[in-house]
């Protein structure tokens, strides 16, 4: 029996195990999918030794960038983005693993947000957060001809801090993507500190968080008439892309 799984920390919020269990049962695939909560990315080699049946892994917070030094090869997208959320596990003749990293976040994100974009309105985007998922979002927005700028708590070259987000800026940046865990269960009352009162029906708010389905970030945007979308469809799309990568 082939095994697949998710590595990250914490994993209590993950939907992946249930998604793949249903997929395997529906399609008659002889495989299982488990969560592997690792205290550090340094525990990955031992996991691969302990579970020789592993053929593929998804990677989530906080290891999308930390996993890179442990990989033997990267797809072109993963190289460009600098973050990995899918690992295909090959086994050499002697049984030792050979690992290739991919990025399916960019696939899920671009396919999910594309139908909501209006070319005449949505030309510039704020990307909240600077972790591994944000790198895929930045690359995905550029591929959709939207100019993204990062927002973080501390000043970074070419980006903004939250304190610099004025009502005037929000008139220009009509797409706002939350790539932070703010608002994720169980901390459902938290949200990124942006001037929500300046949002309009021209704005599009997209949250990579999917639990809860409506975060405080999205709730406040909807209250101002903005178009809002959570990350659930993106998650489904990137999970399906993961399966394709594992079975190349």
mmCIF file of C-alpha atoms in Angstrom:
data_model
loop_
_atom_site.group_PDB
_atom_site.id
_atom_site.type_symbol
_atom_site.label_atom_id
_atom_site.label_comp_id
_atom_site.label_asym_id
_atom_site.label_seq_id
_atom_site.Cartn_x
_atom_site.Cartn_y
_atom_site.Cartn_z
ATOM 1 C CA UNK A 1 0.000 0.000 0.000
ATOM 2 C CA UNK A 2 1.293 3.422 -0.940
ATOM 3 C CA UNK A 3 1.363 6.121 1.704
ATOM 4 C CA UNK A 4 1.097 9.890 1.397
ATOM 5 C CA UNK A 5 0.923 12.575 4.029
ATOM 6 C CA UNK A 6 1.284 16.097 5.307
ATOM 7 C CA UNK A 7 4.200 17.550 7.256
ATOM 8 C CA UNK A 8 4.015 20.783 9.225
ATOM 9 C CA UNK A 9 3.244 22.113 12.679
ATOM 10 C CA UNK A 10 0.548 22.349 13.976
ATOM 11 C CA UNK A 11 -1.724 20.165 11.861
ATOM 12 C CA UNK A 12 -4.977 20.204 13.802
ATOM 13 C CA UNK A 13 -6.574 22.501 11.203
ATOM 14 C CA UNK A 14 -5.623 20.438 8.138
ATOM 15 C CA UNK A 15 -8.280 19.150 5.760
ATOM 16 C CA UNK A 16 -5.882 17.133 3.569
ATOM 17 C CA UNK A 17 -6.239 13.743 5.286
ATOM 18 C CA UNK A 18 -10.036 13.756 4.936
ATOM 19 C CA UNK A 19 -9.830 15.018 1.337
ATOM 20 C CA UNK A 20 -7.497 12.251 0.206
ATOM 21 C CA UNK A 21 -9.265 9.539 2.234
ATOM 22 C CA UNK A 22 -12.475 10.371 0.363
ATOM 23 C CA UNK A 23 -10.629 10.496 -2.966
ATOM 24 C CA UNK A 24 -8.946 7.126 -2.404
ATOM 25 C CA UNK A 25 -12.231 5.456 -1.391
ATOM 26 C CA UNK A 26 -14.196 7.009 -4.265
ATOM 27 C CA UNK A 27 -11.642 6.032 -6.911
ATOM 28 C CA UNK A 28 -10.641 2.655 -5.454
ATOM 29 C CA UNK A 29 -7.017 3.702 -4.886
ATOM 30 C CA UNK A 30 -5.046 1.443 -2.525
ATOM 31 C CA UNK A 31 -3.374 4.192 -0.519
ATOM 32 C CA UNK A 32 -3.573 6.054 2.779
ATOM 33 C CA UNK A 33 -2.880 9.653 3.752
ATOM 34 C CA UNK A 34 -1.692 10.602 7.247
ATOM 35 C CA UNK A 35 -0.662 13.741 9.097
ATOM 36 C CA UNK A 36 2.942 13.806 10.302
ATOM 37 C CA UNK A 37 3.427 16.676 12.736
ATOM 38 C CA UNK A 38 7.188 17.318 12.923
ATOM 39 C CA UNK A 39 8.768 19.323 15.718
ATOM 40 C CA UNK A 40 11.451 20.412 13.242
ATOM 41 C CA UNK A 41 12.179 19.852 9.560
ATOM 42 C CA UNK A 42 15.263 17.946 10.702
ATOM 43 C CA UNK A 43 12.915 15.083 11.627
ATOM 44 C CA UNK A 44 12.015 14.462 7.965
ATOM 45 C CA UNK A 45 14.864 12.003 7.165
ATOM 46 C CA UNK A 46 13.863 9.839 10.130
ATOM 47 C CA UNK A 47 10.216 9.898 9.012
ATOM 48 C CA UNK A 48 11.273 8.657 5.575
ATOM 49 C CA UNK A 49 13.225 5.832 7.204
ATOM 50 C CA UNK A 50 10.366 4.918 9.525
ATOM 51 C CA UNK A 51 7.727 4.925 6.759
ATOM 52 C CA UNK A 52 9.374 3.400 3.663
ATOM 53 C CA UNK A 53 5.995 3.225 1.892
ATOM 54 C CA UNK A 54 5.806 7.034 1.643
ATOM 55 C CA UNK A 55 5.537 8.185 -1.969
ATOM 56 C CA UNK A 56 4.524 11.803 -1.525
ATOM 57 C CA UNK A 57 4.147 14.593 0.981
ATOM 58 C CA UNK A 58 2.388 17.913 1.232
ATOM 59 C CA UNK A 59 4.275 20.590 3.138
ATOM 60 C CA UNK A 60 2.634 23.339 5.168
ATOM 61 C CA UNK A 61 3.568 25.999 7.737
ATOM 62 C CA UNK A 62 6.315 26.428 8.843
ATOM 63 C CA UNK A 63 8.356 24.184 6.518
ATOM 64 C CA UNK A 64 7.654 25.380 2.956
ATOM 65 C CA UNK A 65 11.053 27.082 2.812
ATOM 66 C CA UNK A 66 12.907 25.112 5.468
ATOM 67 C CA UNK A 67 12.465 21.881 3.496
ATOM 68 C CA UNK A 68 14.448 23.173 0.500
ATOM 69 C CA UNK A 69 17.944 22.085 1.673
ATOM 70 C CA UNK A 70 16.706 18.502 2.152
ATOM 71 C CA UNK A 71 15.532 18.103 -1.448
ATOM 72 C CA UNK A 72 17.475 16.591 -4.333
ATOM 73 C CA UNK A 73 15.659 18.490 -7.106
ATOM 74 C CA UNK A 74 13.103 21.250 -7.647
ATOM 75 C CA UNK A 75 10.529 21.901 -10.338
ATOM 76 C CA UNK A 76 10.933 25.118 -12.308
ATOM 77 C CA UNK A 77 7.992 26.709 -10.448
ATOM 78 C CA UNK A 78 9.431 25.777 -7.062
ATOM 79 C CA UNK A 79 12.813 27.214 -8.065
ATOM 80 C CA UNK A 80 11.213 30.467 -9.195
ATOM 81 C CA UNK A 81 9.008 30.824 -6.120
ATOM 82 C CA UNK A 82 11.553 29.642 -3.567
ATOM 83 C CA UNK A 83 9.048 27.555 -1.623
ATOM 84 C CA UNK A 84 7.745 23.992 -1.802
ATOM 85 C CA UNK A 85 4.439 22.507 -0.705
ATOM 86 C CA UNK A 86 4.630 19.155 -2.512
ATOM 87 C CA UNK A 87 7.394 16.551 -2.313
ATOM 88 C CA UNK A 88 7.558 13.456 -4.483
ATOM 89 C CA UNK A 89 9.455 10.599 -2.839
ATOM 90 C CA UNK A 90 11.396 8.320 -5.173
ATOM 91 C CA UNK A 91 13.270 5.297 -3.850
ATOM 92 C CA UNK A 92 16.683 4.401 -5.199
ATOM 93 C CA UNK A 93 17.668 0.774 -5.757
ATOM 94 C CA UNK A 94 19.091 0.624 -2.241
ATOM 95 C CA UNK A 95 15.856 2.022 -0.772
ATOM 96 C CA UNK A 96 17.208 5.464 0.117
ATOM 97 C CA UNK A 97 14.883 8.361 -0.749
ATOM 98 C CA UNK A 98 15.358 10.851 -3.584
ATOM 99 C CA UNK A 99 13.148 13.903 -3.133
ATOM 100 C CA UNK A 100 11.786 16.373 -5.678
ATOM 101 C CA UNK A 101 9.940 19.518 -4.619
ATOM 102 C CA UNK A 102 7.052 21.215 -6.403
ATOM 103 C CA UNK A 103 4.733 24.136 -5.746
ATOM 104 C CA UNK A 104 1.019 23.545 -6.263
ATOM 105 C CA UNK A 105 -0.002 26.650 -4.268
ATOM 106 C CA UNK A 106 0.503 28.793 -7.354
ATOM 107 C CA UNK A 107 -1.759 26.499 -9.389
ATOM 108 C CA UNK A 108 -4.534 26.507 -6.815
ATOM 109 C CA UNK A 109 -4.316 30.232 -6.185
ATOM 110 C CA UNK A 110 -4.288 31.426 -9.793
ATOM 111 C CA UNK A 111 -7.110 29.103 -10.871
ATOM 112 C CA UNK A 112 -9.191 30.158 -7.876
ATOM 113 C CA UNK A 113 -8.771 33.941 -8.063
ATOM 114 C CA UNK A 114 -8.724 34.366 -11.861
ATOM 115 C CA UNK A 115 -12.537 34.396 -12.346
ATOM 116 C CA UNK A 116 -12.880 37.230 -9.807
ATOM 117 C CA UNK A 117 -10.344 39.590 -11.353
ATOM 118 C CA UNK A 118 -11.535 42.549 -13.408
ATOM 119 C CA UNK A 119 -8.700 43.824 -15.590
ATOM 120 C CA UNK A 120 -9.922 47.422 -15.583
ATOM 121 C CA UNK A 121 -10.096 47.590 -11.774
ATOM 122 C CA UNK A 122 -7.761 44.997 -10.267
ATOM 123 C CA UNK A 123 -4.323 46.134 -11.384
ATOM 124 C CA UNK A 124 -2.450 46.289 -8.061
ATOM 125 C CA UNK A 125 -2.454 43.997 -5.048
ATOM 126 C CA UNK A 126 -1.312 43.968 -1.443
ATOM 127 C CA UNK A 127 0.000 40.600 -0.255
ATOM 128 C CA UNK A 128 -0.186 40.385 3.527
ATOM 129 C CA UNK A 129 2.605 38.255 4.989
ATOM 130 C CA UNK A 130 5.989 37.095 3.758
ATOM 131 C CA UNK A 131 6.009 33.326 4.376
ATOM 132 C CA UNK A 132 6.249 30.479 1.882
ATOM 133 C CA UNK A 133 2.642 30.742 0.707
ATOM 134 C CA UNK A 134 3.045 34.453 -0.014
ATOM 135 C CA UNK A 135 5.828 33.706 -2.484
ATOM 136 C CA UNK A 136 3.467 31.563 -4.557
ATOM 137 C CA UNK A 137 0.800 34.278 -4.367
ATOM 138 C CA UNK A 138 3.246 36.953 -5.544
ATOM 139 C CA UNK A 139 4.279 34.821 -8.526
ATOM 140 C CA UNK A 140 0.668 33.913 -9.272
ATOM 141 C CA UNK A 141 -0.502 37.526 -9.287
ATOM 142 C CA UNK A 142 2.303 38.535 -11.636
ATOM 143 C CA UNK A 143 1.282 35.743 -14.007
ATOM 144 C CA UNK A 144 -2.230 37.232 -13.999
ATOM 145 C CA UNK A 145 -0.909 40.728 -14.845
ATOM 146 C CA UNK A 146 -1.577 42.095 -11.365
ATOM 147 C CA UNK A 147 1.252 44.063 -9.732
ATOM 148 C CA UNK A 148 1.778 42.808 -6.157
ATOM 149 C CA UNK A 149 3.471 44.491 -3.203
ATOM 150 C CA UNK A 150 4.254 42.716 0.078
ATOM 151 C CA UNK A 151 3.084 43.945 3.475
ATOM 152 C CA UNK A 152 4.822 42.897 6.689
ATOM 153 C CA UNK A 153 5.229 43.990 10.289
ATOM 154 C CA UNK A 154 8.786 45.210 9.656
ATOM 155 C CA UNK A 155 10.037 47.293 6.751
ATOM 156 C CA UNK A 156 11.343 45.335 3.760
ATOM 157 C CA UNK A 157 12.753 46.644 0.474
ATOM 158 C CA UNK A 158 9.962 47.432 -1.977
ATOM 159 C CA UNK A 159 7.209 46.651 0.513
ATOM 160 C CA UNK A 160 4.975 48.323 3.049
ATOM 161 C CA UNK A 161 4.473 47.915 6.753
ATOM 162 C CA UNK A 162 0.939 47.738 8.131
ATOM 163 C CA UNK A 163 1.399 51.217 9.624
ATOM 164 C CA UNK A 164 1.944 52.601 6.111
ATOM 165 C CA UNK A 165 -1.402 51.362 4.760
ATOM 166 C CA UNK A 166 -3.399 54.560 4.389
ATOM 167 C CA UNK A 167 -6.867 55.065 2.895
ATOM 168 C CA UNK A 168 -5.120 56.673 -0.079
ATOM 169 C CA UNK A 169 -3.064 53.545 -0.707
ATOM 170 C CA UNK A 170 -6.131 51.350 -0.564
ATOM 171 C CA UNK A 171 -7.705 53.321 -3.394
ATOM 172 C CA UNK A 172 -4.876 52.039 -5.602
ATOM 173 C CA UNK A 173 -4.560 48.514 -4.215
ATOM 174 C CA UNK A 174 -7.943 46.971 -4.936
ATOM 175 C CA UNK A 175 -6.810 43.357 -4.451
ATOM 176 C CA UNK A 176 -5.744 42.289 -0.951
ATOM 177 C CA UNK A 177 -4.589 38.733 -0.230
ATOM 178 C CA UNK A 178 -4.105 37.495 3.316
ATOM 179 C CA UNK A 179 -1.236 35.004 3.493
ATOM 180 C CA UNK A 180 -0.890 35.200 7.275
ATOM 181 C CA UNK A 181 -2.500 32.778 9.770
ATOM 182 C CA UNK A 182 -4.406 35.656 11.394
ATOM 183 C CA UNK A 183 -8.026 34.635 11.827
ATOM 184 C CA UNK A 184 -7.366 30.904 11.583
ATOM 185 C CA UNK A 185 -9.165 28.645 14.053
ATOM 186 C CA UNK A 186 -9.073 28.840 17.037
ATOM 187 C CA UNK A 187 -8.022 32.536 16.959
ATOM 188 C CA UNK A 188 -11.032 33.510 14.877
ATOM 189 C CA UNK A 189 -11.372 37.090 16.145
ATOM 190 C CA UNK A 190 -7.939 38.195 14.916
ATOM 191 C CA UNK A 191 -7.339 39.829 11.529
ATOM 192 C CA UNK A 192 -4.630 41.769 9.684
ATOM 193 C CA UNK A 193 -4.474 45.441 10.776
ATOM 194 C CA UNK A 194 -5.558 47.255 7.616
ATOM 195 C CA UNK A 195 -7.938 50.268 7.279
ATOM 196 C CA UNK A 196 -11.097 48.261 6.628
ATOM 197 C CA UNK A 197 -13.303 51.375 6.590
ATOM 198 C CA UNK A 198 -11.579 52.375 3.329
ATOM 199 C CA UNK A 199 -12.664 49.231 1.476
ATOM 200 C CA UNK A 200 -15.241 49.543 -1.300
ATOM 201 C CA UNK A 201 -17.233 47.278 -3.639
ATOM 202 C CA UNK A 202 -14.331 47.646 -6.070
ATOM 203 C CA UNK A 203 -12.067 45.724 -3.690
ATOM 204 C CA UNK A 204 -11.381 41.999 -3.822
ATOM 205 C CA UNK A 205 -10.294 40.337 -0.566
ATOM 206 C CA UNK A 206 -8.878 36.823 -0.748
ATOM 207 C CA UNK A 207 -7.912 34.839 2.349
ATOM 208 C CA UNK A 208 -5.760 31.715 2.155
ATOM 209 C CA UNK A 209 -7.296 30.683 5.484
ATOM 210 C CA UNK A 210 -10.266 28.299 5.081
ATOM 211 C CA UNK A 211 -11.102 27.488 8.715
ATOM 212 C CA UNK A 212 -13.337 29.306 9.511
ATOM 213 C CA UNK A 213 -14.889 29.699 6.071
ATOM 214 C CA UNK A 214 -15.443 33.399 6.759
ATOM 215 C CA UNK A 215 -12.568 34.928 8.669
ATOM 216 C CA UNK A 216 -12.739 38.271 10.425
ATOM 217 C CA UNK A 217 -10.705 39.693 7.503
ATOM 218 C CA UNK A 218 -13.359 38.565 5.022
ATOM 219 C CA UNK A 219 -16.270 39.520 7.271
ATOM 220 C CA UNK A 220 -15.025 43.089 7.557
ATOM 221 C CA UNK A 221 -14.439 43.283 3.814
ATOM 222 C CA UNK A 222 -17.918 41.962 3.025
ATOM 223 C CA UNK A 223 -19.407 44.543 5.401
ATOM 224 C CA UNK A 224 -17.878 47.242 3.168
ATOM 225 C CA UNK A 225 -19.303 45.651 0.022
ATOM 226 C CA UNK A 226 -16.024 44.075 -1.133
ATOM 227 C CA UNK A 227 -15.916 40.813 -3.075
ATOM 228 C CA UNK A 228 -14.511 38.139 -0.751
ATOM 229 C CA UNK A 229 -13.241 34.576 -1.139
ATOM 230 C CA UNK A 230 -11.647 32.076 1.233
ATOM 231 C CA UNK A 231 -8.912 29.553 0.496
ATOM 232 C CA UNK A 232 -11.011 26.377 0.366
ATOM 233 C CA UNK A 233 -11.215 26.102 -3.425
ATOM 234 C CA UNK A 234 -7.506 26.883 -3.677
ATOM 235 C CA UNK A 235 -6.849 24.043 -1.254
ATOM 236 C CA UNK A 236 -8.876 21.585 -3.320
ATOM 237 C CA UNK A 237 -7.144 22.645 -6.530
ATOM 238 C CA UNK A 238 -3.646 22.422 -5.076
ATOM 239 C CA UNK A 239 -4.448 19.023 -3.555
ATOM 240 C CA UNK A 240 -5.484 17.704 -6.973
ATOM 241 C CA UNK A 241 -2.288 19.153 -8.456
ATOM 242 C CA UNK A 242 -0.302 17.399 -5.721
ATOM 243 C CA UNK A 243 -1.721 14.066 -6.827
ATOM 244 C CA UNK A 244 -0.600 14.799 -10.388
ATOM 245 C CA UNK A 245 2.927 15.613 -9.222
ATOM 246 C CA UNK A 246 3.146 12.425 -7.143
ATOM 247 C CA UNK A 247 2.142 10.362 -10.148
ATOM 248 C CA UNK A 248 4.203 12.000 -12.901
#
